[in-house]
XYZ file of C-alpha atoms in Angstrom:
740
model
C -17.917 -4.411 28.660
C -17.167 -5.949 25.285
C -19.376 -8.959 26.060
C -22.373 -6.746 25.250
C -21.136 -5.908 21.772
C -22.853 -7.765 18.924
C -20.779 -9.981 16.665
C -19.308 -7.941 13.826
C -16.911 -8.317 10.909
C -15.873 -4.702 11.501
C -13.696 -5.266 14.536
C -11.154 -7.650 15.987
C -10.587 -8.493 19.632
C -8.023 -10.384 21.661
C -8.201 -11.727 25.228
C -4.506 -10.998 25.838
C -2.156 -8.022 25.400
C 0.326 -7.962 22.561
C 3.310 -10.202 23.249
C 5.450 -8.065 20.926
C 5.104 -4.782 19.079
C 4.143 -6.639 15.884
C 0.889 -7.766 17.538
C -0.021 -4.269 18.739
C -3.429 -3.028 17.563
C -3.309 -0.177 15.062
C -4.920 3.163 14.305
C -3.919 6.098 12.131
C -5.082 9.196 10.291
C -2.749 8.990 7.296
C -0.102 11.138 9.002
C 0.201 9.831 12.573
C -0.062 6.170 13.526
C -0.292 4.424 16.887
C 0.459 0.856 17.934
C -1.385 -0.021 21.160
C 0.141 -2.981 22.969
C -2.657 -3.279 25.504
C -1.051 -4.202 28.815
C -3.721 -3.087 31.307
C -1.219 -1.869 33.927
C 1.897 -1.102 31.869
C 0.665 0.235 28.549
C 2.989 1.162 25.697
C 1.518 3.168 22.831
C 4.118 3.394 20.067
C 3.761 6.602 18.079
C 4.627 6.904 14.363
C 4.718 9.705 11.810
C 4.834 9.248 8.022
C 7.738 11.707 7.732
C 10.025 10.172 10.375
C 13.023 8.964 8.335
C 16.579 8.659 9.614
C 19.132 10.842 7.771
C 21.838 8.732 6.118
C 23.486 11.135 3.680
C 21.214 10.428 0.692
C 18.894 13.391 1.153
C 20.730 15.222 -1.633
C 21.612 12.170 -3.767
C 20.996 12.532 -7.482
C 20.661 10.262 -10.506
C 23.883 9.342 -12.322
C 24.715 11.383 -15.420
C 24.647 8.708 -18.118
C 23.254 10.372 -21.232
C 26.610 10.593 -23.012
C 27.340 6.920 -22.327
C 24.034 5.620 -23.670
C 25.299 4.727 -27.166
C 28.001 2.544 -25.619
C 25.559 0.996 -23.122
C 23.129 0.132 -25.904
C 25.832 -1.457 -28.037
C 27.007 -3.585 -25.120
C 23.476 -4.812 -24.369
C 22.755 -5.659 -28.011
C 26.104 -7.447 -28.275
C 25.206 -9.640 -25.303
C 27.705 -7.954 -22.982
C 24.967 -7.105 -20.541
C 27.012 -7.495 -17.358
C 29.326 -4.707 -18.541
C 26.352 -2.568 -19.468
C 24.793 -3.071 -16.036
C 27.950 -1.757 -14.384
C 27.914 1.339 -16.581
C 24.246 1.946 -15.731
C 25.202 2.540 -12.094
C 27.516 5.401 -12.993
C 30.220 3.626 -11.017
C 28.395 4.065 -7.726
C 28.056 1.819 -4.709
C 24.526 0.817 -3.713
C 22.825 3.493 -1.614
C 19.588 3.095 0.323
C 16.858 5.561 1.035
C 16.571 7.132 4.480
C 15.094 4.507 6.757
C 11.626 4.898 8.229
C 11.649 4.648 12.018
C 9.305 4.791 15.009
C 9.003 7.947 17.087
C 8.650 6.947 20.713
C 6.244 5.244 23.101
C 3.794 6.792 25.503
C 3.934 4.832 28.767
C 0.993 4.423 31.134
C 1.815 2.616 34.382
C -0.816 1.851 37.013
C -0.089 3.043 40.523
C -1.647 -0.042 42.110
C -1.812 -2.893 39.585
C -4.197 -5.707 40.431
C -5.087 -8.756 38.339
C -7.120 -7.691 35.324
C -10.344 -9.717 35.103
C -12.460 -9.918 31.923
C -9.664 -8.405 29.873
C -10.180 -7.602 26.181
C -8.564 -5.329 23.675
C -10.171 -4.501 20.350
C -9.789 -2.471 17.180
C -12.970 -0.968 15.742
C -12.520 -0.618 11.999
C -15.544 1.641 11.527
C -14.586 4.179 14.216
C -10.804 3.874 14.116
C -10.609 3.269 17.862
C -8.381 0.906 19.807
C -10.012 0.042 23.132
C -8.434 -1.826 26.063
C -10.766 -2.721 28.912
C -11.055 -4.966 31.900
C -13.178 -5.104 35.044
C -12.666 -1.697 36.611
C -10.611 -0.071 33.871
C -10.591 1.170 30.287
C -8.426 3.068 27.827
C -9.565 4.323 24.439
C -7.439 5.785 21.648
C -7.891 7.029 18.101
C -5.985 9.273 15.697
C -8.134 12.172 14.650
C -8.496 13.077 10.989
C -10.438 16.198 11.964
C -7.999 17.622 14.526
C -4.746 15.983 13.353
C -3.783 14.566 16.734
C -3.654 11.377 18.775
C -6.405 11.186 21.395
C -6.332 8.833 24.393
C -8.742 8.608 27.288
C -7.586 7.007 30.538
C -10.150 5.627 32.958
C -8.124 3.203 35.074
C -7.534 4.838 38.445
C -4.239 6.374 39.473
C -1.342 6.007 37.057
C 1.826 7.656 35.801
C 2.255 8.768 32.191
C 5.642 9.147 30.553
C 7.498 8.780 27.265
C 10.403 6.643 26.149
C 12.528 6.267 23.045
C 13.888 2.898 24.117
C 12.557 0.856 21.236
C 14.305 -2.137 19.633
C 17.254 -1.384 17.383
C 17.608 2.304 18.283
C 20.934 3.546 16.874
C 23.375 4.622 19.551
C 23.783 8.029 17.919
C 20.071 8.853 18.074
C 19.554 10.678 21.374
C 16.307 11.362 23.253
C 15.481 14.051 25.803
C 12.308 14.170 27.922
C 10.534 16.819 29.970
C 7.278 17.283 31.847
C 6.389 20.934 32.489
C 3.653 23.501 32.977
C 2.723 26.202 30.519
C 0.273 28.351 32.396
C -2.547 26.023 33.397
C -1.462 23.339 30.922
C 0.467 20.205 31.870
C 2.617 18.963 28.993
C 4.887 16.009 28.336
C 7.611 16.520 25.735
C 9.965 14.144 23.949
C 12.649 15.125 21.458
C 14.644 12.807 19.236
C 18.009 14.147 18.073
C 19.405 12.737 14.817
C 23.117 12.340 14.115
C 24.096 15.205 11.834
C 24.794 13.419 8.552
C 22.535 15.517 6.328
C 18.782 15.880 6.316
C 16.594 16.763 9.280
C 17.755 17.744 12.738
C 15.288 15.729 14.795
C 11.673 15.064 15.727
C 9.385 15.937 18.568
C 6.224 14.796 20.310
C 4.132 16.867 22.690
C 1.280 15.546 24.844
C -1.244 17.680 26.696
C -2.791 16.000 29.754
C -6.168 17.154 31.061
C -7.669 15.979 34.340
C -6.288 15.695 37.868
C -2.641 15.720 36.794
C 0.591 16.784 38.497
C 4.254 16.826 37.514
C 6.370 13.917 38.687
C 9.915 14.542 37.453
C 9.934 13.964 33.718
C 6.596 12.153 33.953
C 3.048 13.090 34.980
C 1.013 11.585 37.809
C -2.669 11.092 36.985
C -5.464 10.618 39.510
C -8.709 9.365 38.029
C -9.876 9.894 34.447
C -7.728 11.915 32.076
C -7.574 12.959 28.448
C -4.280 12.892 26.512
C -3.812 14.630 23.154
C -0.549 14.302 21.236
C 0.934 16.053 18.210
C 4.185 15.367 16.353
C 6.724 17.288 14.315
C 9.966 16.739 12.381
C 12.388 19.640 12.152
C 15.162 20.424 9.705
C 17.231 22.575 12.059
C 17.661 23.126 15.817
C 14.736 25.542 15.957
C 12.198 23.339 17.717
C 8.564 24.337 17.237
C 7.375 23.262 20.699
C 5.430 26.456 21.277
C 3.481 26.015 18.044
C 2.664 22.443 18.989
C 1.438 23.568 22.420
C -0.757 26.215 20.772
C -2.262 23.537 18.522
C -3.070 21.327 21.486
C -4.544 24.087 23.630
C -6.737 25.330 20.766
C -8.591 22.003 20.528
C -11.104 21.567 23.331
C -13.695 18.946 24.145
C -13.893 15.576 25.814
C -13.045 12.267 24.149
C -16.519 11.675 22.724
C -16.697 15.206 21.304
C -13.358 14.774 19.549
C -14.380 11.335 18.299
C -17.617 12.740 16.868
C -15.616 15.263 14.839
C -13.344 12.505 13.542
C -15.975 9.937 12.569
C -17.363 11.520 9.381
C -13.863 11.596 7.881
C -13.155 7.993 8.820
C -16.397 6.055 9.093
C -17.948 7.389 5.886
C -15.145 6.239 3.549
C -14.658 3.013 5.473
C -18.363 2.112 5.200
C -18.649 2.692 1.443
C -17.763 -0.921 0.678
C -18.524 -4.096 2.616
C -18.324 -7.853 2.165
C -20.579 -10.392 3.876
C -19.588 -14.024 3.306
C -22.509 -15.452 5.255
C -20.388 -16.121 8.328
C -22.347 -17.347 11.390
C -22.472 -14.874 14.278
C -20.613 -17.302 16.529
C -17.638 -17.251 14.155
C -17.723 -13.475 13.874
C -17.400 -13.291 17.648
C -14.241 -15.415 17.735
C -11.070 -13.669 18.937
C -8.561 -12.886 16.250
C -6.094 -15.499 17.475
C -8.713 -18.226 17.147
C -9.561 -17.156 13.597
C -5.898 -17.348 12.646
C -5.491 -20.735 14.347
C -8.475 -22.191 12.498
C -7.036 -21.021 9.182
C -3.685 -22.617 10.006
C -5.513 -25.891 10.597
C -6.905 -25.801 7.030
C -4.067 -24.150 5.087
C -5.346 -25.027 1.601
C -8.937 -23.838 2.052
C -9.855 -20.201 2.731
C -11.763 -19.752 5.980
C -14.630 -17.367 5.101
C -14.746 -15.968 8.633
C -11.091 -14.919 8.400
C -11.255 -13.807 4.771
C -14.242 -11.575 5.488
C -12.397 -10.044 8.452
C -9.216 -9.556 6.416
C -11.214 -7.753 3.740
C -12.443 -5.182 6.241
C -9.159 -5.022 8.144
C -7.295 -4.395 4.896
C -9.538 -1.491 3.945
C -9.278 -0.094 7.477
C -5.494 -0.283 7.510
C -5.178 1.088 3.965
C -7.365 4.082 4.808
C -5.615 4.626 8.148
C -2.161 4.582 6.518
C -3.077 7.043 3.743
C -3.281 10.821 3.901
C -0.040 12.744 4.147
C 1.436 9.997 1.964
C 0.277 6.620 0.658
C 1.283 3.481 2.599
C 4.920 2.579 3.083
C 6.184 -0.991 3.111
C 4.972 -1.125 6.723
C 1.889 0.986 6.107
C 2.239 3.733 8.707
C 3.452 1.603 11.603
C 6.755 0.357 12.949
C 7.913 -0.595 16.435
C 11.640 -1.015 15.845
C 14.473 0.811 14.106
C 15.434 -2.020 11.766
C 12.850 -1.673 8.999
C 13.437 -4.100 6.140
C 14.284 -2.327 2.867
C 14.376 0.934 4.829
C 10.581 0.828 5.272
C 10.354 3.032 2.215
C 8.012 3.259 -0.768
C 9.169 0.474 -3.072
C 7.677 1.589 -6.350
C 8.453 -1.255 -8.767
C 5.687 -3.437 -7.289
C 4.714 -2.852 -3.672
C 3.178 0.619 -3.758
C 0.826 -0.176 -6.640
C -0.158 -3.532 -5.164
C -1.096 -1.866 -1.882
C -3.133 0.708 -3.832
C -4.869 -1.925 -5.971
C -8.089 -1.721 -3.967
C -8.223 2.053 -3.578
C -10.189 3.035 -6.690
C -12.410 -0.019 -7.087
C -12.803 -0.071 -3.292
C -14.229 3.471 -3.278
C -11.336 5.001 -1.318
C -10.395 8.095 -3.349
C -8.744 9.421 -0.184
C -6.039 6.788 -0.678
C -5.490 7.687 -4.331
C -5.291 11.352 -3.329
C -2.466 10.490 -0.940
C -0.624 8.775 -3.788
C -1.216 11.844 -5.968
C 0.462 13.970 -3.276
C 3.513 11.709 -3.293
C 3.769 11.869 -7.091
C 3.144 15.614 -7.339
C 5.880 16.313 -4.814
C 8.445 14.370 -6.858
C 7.727 15.162 -10.510
C 10.523 17.707 -10.821
C 12.912 15.009 -9.597
C 11.531 12.525 -12.137
C 12.188 15.142 -14.843
C 15.756 15.589 -13.601
C 16.219 11.804 -13.646
C 15.134 11.638 -17.290
C 17.569 14.401 -18.287
C 20.481 12.969 -16.298
C 20.163 9.348 -17.377
C 18.796 9.676 -20.923
C 19.126 13.330 -21.885
C 15.379 13.135 -22.425
C 12.233 15.066 -21.735
C 9.551 13.543 -19.588
C 9.541 11.397 -16.483
C 11.850 8.673 -15.172
C 10.672 7.384 -11.798
C 12.895 5.783 -9.152
C 12.381 2.282 -7.788
C 12.450 3.530 -4.221
C 11.728 6.742 -2.372
C 11.679 7.672 1.291
C 9.009 10.289 0.582
C 11.358 13.276 0.715
C 12.391 13.288 -2.948
C 12.182 11.230 -6.123
C 15.791 11.097 -7.320
C 16.906 7.815 -8.869
C 20.077 6.888 -6.990
C 19.391 3.321 -5.741
C 21.328 1.448 -8.448
C 23.550 -1.620 -8.558
C 24.695 -3.928 -11.377
C 22.201 -6.520 -10.087
C 19.414 -3.900 -9.891
C 19.960 -1.475 -12.793
C 16.900 0.663 -12.177
C 18.230 3.331 -14.508
C 17.056 0.894 -17.214
C 13.513 0.563 -15.797
C 11.582 2.598 -18.346
C 8.092 1.728 -17.102
C 8.199 3.465 -13.727
C 6.330 6.683 -14.468
C 3.525 4.975 -16.405
C 3.175 2.345 -13.662
C 3.020 4.927 -10.871
C 0.669 7.237 -12.770
C -1.760 4.413 -13.514
C -3.672 4.641 -10.180
C -4.318 8.328 -10.919
C -5.565 7.521 -14.416
C -7.675 4.671 -13.040
C -9.258 7.109 -10.568
C -10.435 9.121 -13.577
C -11.833 5.986 -15.253
C -13.709 5.000 -12.077
C -15.044 8.393 -11.001
C -15.170 10.429 -14.208
C -13.470 13.296 -12.401
C -11.354 15.470 -14.724
C -7.710 14.498 -14.867
C -6.556 18.068 -14.386
C -2.776 18.273 -14.117
C -2.510 14.471 -14.318
C -3.218 14.743 -18.072
C -0.029 16.725 -18.475
C 1.921 14.162 -16.447
C 0.625 11.383 -18.687
C 1.775 13.346 -21.734
C 5.209 13.732 -20.174
C 5.393 9.973 -19.631
C 4.747 9.543 -23.350
C 7.305 12.202 -24.294
C 9.923 10.280 -22.331
C 9.376 7.236 -24.537
C 9.450 9.446 -27.631
C 12.923 10.689 -26.734
C 14.343 7.394 -25.448
C 13.073 4.901 -28.052
C 15.489 5.806 -30.812
C 16.838 2.356 -31.718
C 15.061 0.289 -34.391
C 15.660 -3.048 -36.088
C 15.816 -3.661 -39.838
C 12.023 -3.552 -40.128
C 11.653 -0.219 -38.348
C 10.335 -1.842 -35.181
C 11.447 -0.049 -32.040
C 13.983 -1.806 -29.809
C 13.761 -0.919 -26.117
C 17.366 -0.901 -24.963
C 18.435 -0.771 -22.205
C 15.388 -2.318 -20.583
C 14.701 -3.993 -17.244
C 12.081 -6.324 -15.766
C 12.110 -5.760 -11.988
C 13.929 -7.364 -10.201
C 15.201 -10.104 -12.486
C 16.820 -10.697 -15.842
C 17.951 -13.397 -18.253
C 21.431 -14.743 -17.384
C 24.364 -13.793 -19.538
C 26.334 -16.242 -21.686
C 28.244 -17.466 -18.630
C 25.077 -18.035 -16.615
C 25.674 -15.025 -14.380
C 22.833 -12.658 -13.433
C 22.637 -9.848 -15.977
C 19.319 -8.075 -15.427
C 19.711 -5.314 -18.026
C 18.223 -6.624 -21.271
C 16.166 -5.747 -24.345
C 12.403 -5.270 -24.696
C 11.255 -6.136 -21.166
C 7.550 -6.900 -21.546
C 6.715 -4.487 -18.729
C 8.553 -1.674 -20.512
C 6.868 -2.520 -23.829
C 3.458 -2.498 -22.139
C 4.213 0.794 -20.394
C 5.293 2.421 -23.653
C 2.207 1.166 -25.459
C -0.062 2.363 -22.659
C 1.652 5.728 -22.152
C 1.571 6.619 -25.840
C -2.086 5.587 -26.227
C -3.347 7.320 -23.094
C -1.435 10.534 -23.799
C -3.179 10.784 -27.155
C -6.513 9.955 -25.549
C -6.365 12.533 -22.760
C -4.799 15.388 -24.766
C -6.409 14.870 -28.164
C -2.960 15.121 -29.755
C -1.637 12.467 -32.132
C 2.094 13.092 -32.110
C 2.645 9.733 -30.395
C 0.625 7.551 -32.794
C 3.392 6.768 -35.263
C 5.804 5.618 -32.557
C 3.148 3.466 -30.918
C 2.597 1.699 -34.218
C 6.277 0.707 -34.328
C 6.483 -0.837 -30.859
C 7.400 -4.535 -30.701
C 4.691 -7.141 -30.322
C 4.548 -9.247 -27.205
C 6.415 -12.508 -27.575
C 5.080 -16.011 -26.889
C 7.896 -18.411 -26.145
C 8.334 -22.030 -27.192
C 6.372 -23.169 -24.113
C 3.359 -21.127 -25.160
C 3.966 -18.591 -22.378
C 4.029 -14.805 -22.533
C 7.763 -14.090 -22.484
C 9.239 -11.707 -19.969
C 11.268 -10.120 -22.789
C 10.007 -9.596 -26.330
C 13.466 -10.495 -27.572
C 15.173 -13.818 -28.238
C 17.310 -15.120 -25.418
C 17.457 -17.360 -22.355
C 14.244 -18.059 -20.418
C 13.235 -16.109 -17.350
C 13.967 -17.109 -13.776
C 10.713 -18.960 -13.201
C 11.187 -18.956 -9.426
C 11.323 -15.181 -9.167
C 8.859 -13.415 -6.861
C 8.053 -10.617 -9.340
C 5.662 -11.063 -12.283
C 6.208 -7.686 -13.931
C 5.568 -9.116 -17.404
C 1.884 -9.438 -16.457
C 1.515 -5.630 -16.490
C -0.609 -5.787 -19.674
C -2.943 -8.207 -17.840
C -3.174 -6.401 -14.511
C -3.755 -3.567 -14.112
C -3.760 -2.394 -17.757
C -6.329 -4.896 -19.037
C -4.736 -4.770 -22.485
C -4.544 -8.578 -22.495
C -7.996 -10.010 -21.831
C -9.537 -13.451 -22.478
C -12.301 -11.971 -24.659
C -10.409 -9.417 -26.730
C -6.979 -11.082 -26.995
C -7.597 -14.792 -26.285
C -4.250 -16.047 -27.611
C -2.264 -13.580 -25.534
C -4.486 -14.288 -22.527
C -3.781 -18.007 -22.865
C -0.062 -17.235 -23.071
C -0.246 -14.988 -20.016
C -2.066 -17.727 -18.117
C 0.649 -20.179 -19.133
C 3.304 -17.742 -17.885
C 1.472 -17.377 -14.605
C 1.202 -21.108 -14.002
C 4.858 -21.689 -14.897
C 6.065 -19.101 -12.399
C 7.227 -20.552 -9.086
C 7.125 -18.798 -5.747
C 10.744 -18.157 -4.763
C 10.373 -17.160 -1.095
C 6.548 -16.939 -1.047
C 6.704 -13.175 -0.639
C 3.325 -11.624 0.071
C 3.424 -9.188 -2.834
C 4.406 -11.963 -5.241
C 1.473 -14.192 -4.278
C -1.132 -11.444 -4.419
C 0.266 -10.044 -7.665
C -0.242 -13.533 -9.080
C -3.761 -13.606 -7.626
C -4.672 -10.297 -9.288
C -3.390 -11.613 -12.615
C -5.375 -14.833 -12.150
C -8.546 -12.831 -11.428
C -8.154 -10.828 -14.645
C -7.599 -14.106 -16.539
C -10.765 -15.435 -14.876
C -9.241 -18.411 -13.104
C -10.892 -18.543 -9.690
C -9.079 -21.732 -8.702
C -5.721 -20.060 -9.318
C -6.865 -17.017 -7.341
C -7.629 -19.386 -4.470
C -4.270 -21.133 -4.703
C -2.459 -17.817 -4.411
C -4.677 -16.557 -1.611
C -3.925 -19.704 0.354
C -0.199 -19.055 0.028
C -0.916 -16.074 2.284
C -3.694 -17.479 4.426
C -2.127 -20.876 5.035
C 1.434 -19.842 5.783
C 1.090 -17.874 9.018
C 1.455 -14.420 7.487
C -0.884 -12.299 9.627
C -0.112 -10.806 13.009
C -2.875 -10.497 15.603
C -3.526 -6.940 14.434
C -4.183 -8.445 10.960
C -1.203 -6.553 9.659
C 0.740 -8.950 7.462
C 4.277 -10.230 7.072
C 6.403 -10.288 3.952
C 7.235 -13.989 4.231
C 5.700 -17.076 5.847
C 6.076 -17.622 9.557
C 5.498 -13.957 10.429
C 8.880 -12.966 9.013
C 9.206 -9.198 8.365
C 6.392 -6.800 9.266
C 4.972 -5.644 5.920
C 1.667 -4.219 4.680
C 1.601 -5.703 1.157
C -0.763 -8.600 1.851
C -2.975 -6.730 4.298
C -3.591 -3.858 1.885
C -3.764 -5.810 -1.382
C -6.052 -8.635 -0.275
C -9.324 -6.633 -0.522
C -8.458 -5.814 -4.144
C -8.000 -9.502 -4.952
C -11.475 -10.286 -3.633
C -13.092 -7.362 -5.439
C -11.418 -8.313 -8.740
C -12.604 -11.897 -8.229
C -16.207 -10.779 -7.780
C -16.666 -7.800 -10.121
C -14.786 -6.317 -13.067
C -15.542 -3.897 -15.882
C -14.032 -2.821 -19.178
C -15.612 -0.625 -21.880
C -19.125 -1.870 -22.568
C -18.819 -4.959 -20.343
C -19.451 -5.733 -16.671
C -18.411 -9.124 -15.348
C -19.967 -10.465 -12.156
C -18.311 -13.397 -10.369
C -15.543 -13.678 -12.975
C -13.107 -15.612 -10.765
C -14.629 -16.667 -7.449
C -12.112 -18.650 -5.353
C -13.213 -22.082 -4.127
C -14.832 -22.043 -0.720
C -16.734 -18.778 -1.196
C -20.070 -20.313 -2.165
C -22.189 -17.403 -0.996
C -21.888 -13.779 -0.026
C -22.810 -10.160 -0.613
C -20.512 -7.413 -1.846
C -21.647 -3.805 -1.640
C -20.426 -0.458 -2.908
C -17.530 -1.252 -5.240
C -16.847 1.223 -8.045
C -15.716 0.003 -11.449
C -14.052 1.656 -14.440
C -16.685 3.287 -16.617
C -18.344 4.953 -13.601
C -20.427 1.930 -12.673
C -21.163 1.144 -9.036
C -22.121 -2.310 -7.848
C -24.567 -1.251 -5.180
C -25.033 -4.879 -4.220
C -23.963 -8.254 -5.565
C -25.303 -11.363 -3.826
C -24.531 -14.922 -4.826
C -25.211 -18.475 -3.718
C -24.906 -21.816 -5.521
C -26.649 -21.508 -8.878
C -27.851 -17.935 -8.470
C -26.749 -14.316 -8.344
C -28.550 -11.000 -8.047
C -27.121 -7.525 -8.357
C -27.991 -3.842 -8.490
C -25.889 -1.731 -10.824
C -25.871 2.054 -11.018
C -24.226 3.920 -13.879
C -23.292 7.576 -13.702
C -24.060 7.799 -17.437
C -26.912 6.474 -19.507
C -25.559 3.598 -21.564
C -26.039 -0.021 -22.546
C -23.659 -2.600 -21.109
C -23.222 -6.295 -21.540
C -23.414 -8.050 -18.171
C -21.608 -11.370 -18.116
C -21.978 -13.893 -15.325
C -21.103 -17.581 -14.960
C -24.724 -18.323 -15.896
C -25.694 -15.932 -18.662
C -24.898 -12.842 -20.723
C -27.394 -10.032 -21.161
C -27.350 -6.511 -22.536
C -28.893 -4.022 -20.122
C -29.898 -0.411 -20.489
C -28.599 1.561 -17.516
C -30.252 4.977 -17.148
C -27.999 7.486 -15.399
C -28.291 7.267 -11.623
C -31.021 4.606 -11.614
C -30.339 1.244 -9.936
C -30.963 -1.659 -12.335
C -31.490 -5.150 -11.020
C -29.682 -8.168 -12.477
C -30.711 -11.742 -11.702
C -29.083 -14.800 -13.308
C -29.434 -18.456 -12.393
C -27.816 -21.663 -13.547
C -31.069 -22.767 -15.204
C -31.343 -19.507 -17.163
C -34.128 -18.109 -15.009
């Protein structure tokens, strides 16, 4: 029973089943995901697949052809007629959404003779990837295998009946399910097929479960007597030719009991998960608290982080991020969804959310996550090239603001969201791949060519200059806001959005760096400077005009602060002060999770631990975590959304350790309330690993390992010292408040 398990920050447990699908416990292998609700006698295991998206007619949508209209659009923007320009930037189209992510179905497990469940607990084990439900006399265990690419469930609960259902909340009436239980030789199989309405795109999706044990057919379900092993595989098909036979062959080819299959899975899950850990000195009694009690205690102190919860969220976030990444990087909901009404289509929202969720991948030693993002990008580059030609008549890459994972065409446009004017997208989305190179030293390979294409795009598009020869970025867009027009109406398309300026500067510099070519240097020297407004704040547009909407959830103009590091308190103190002023002036709009943690990441880079804490508490103190420790988009558990869950570990890492060329900073921005702790295994740009960083009031110790022999300056709140780091040799650092 779970009572024998030692207290651990690497699991959560709950004494009650999930009251709704949002509280279901989660597991995944980066392709398949499961949501285990945990009812001991009427279990529902909701099954997800990264590629399950509902056709809506946009599968073949393309970017608007605008290249010939660009001179007119630019003149309108520069003349202040930005509302007219925004309409032209849509190509006259109505707003279209990506294909919506949706759940697959639910496996049902119903006890033949339900009796009251004594000593009930359900738990998620972050280090093994298992979800376990147990009570006196019964147990179920599930995980999603990375080794065998299947869902594995062991039943040990007496007699029961196993079935499938597609009756999940919000199912469209024109999505039809069919079910069958049948024998194939000695195999007993349970099949479910989902049939899409034929509006373009895929034909449908399928799940097949093999049941091993004392099992017999019972209509379209399977009766189970005693222990049984269930293995499930999934598929999405583009035509009526179902691949059921291939799925059955896959299932029958994988043999072994639950523990054998788990042992094959663990090296691919436990090893990456265990690379990094955080110990905040939490007493064992607090580590043993059920997840609901941890959340309740945080709600009781909304303005002070509860270390016991923060430590657990750190590990839960890394677990969920890893589990949601493989076939693709995380969606807005990670890899999980229990209803058909996903907000914002449950897609990959690329202007903020994707990168924020990936913020802890490289520094958190999860290259598997960055590799998943690389797969998404690589599969869409031809579409980004087509976007650039269609919209600007340019070479290079123009990324969309949204994708459902099936293509990268830029068609989601509206006068209020003129993403055809968002020039920064490719640089922003390529940055995690470049950062992976900075952290690991691995060759960039084909990514170097992509970075050069991002620079070539700016070369072709930035053709307008002012009287001094300075480049004018027009049209330009700061997601998802803009200065009002002369009549006070929203008019997001503008000139010299700071994010676009930063992206151009970064793309042109990095392209030269990684290729050794210098054809971009002259253009980079003519880019506009960042603008500091009359309030002393970094302006959202490096162009005169009305002030920004200071209640907007996005802070895209902090791109040169995080993640680029171009603006830094040491190297550019005036700009850093202006960026800090911009950050403190910005309100919170609807307290969206991504907005608060984006602000926290900026505060960490500007070395303001108090401001990091304020923004963390907007998440922690506003009831934004479900009992699975998946997060919501807004306070009060409104809208299931992975942004906070996945980004929070990155905020803590950035608060505790940072690096830039020649400098390592330890404890640069510790939030209040985290007086002591130990961080292990983080990997920093420059190929430096923090094997261990321990701190307590007035003292810190650390072990640093560099992949290269070099000297670095180590800066702490107590001292600055230059250390020689021999390649591969741990070097100890110890600083105290009294200089000892």
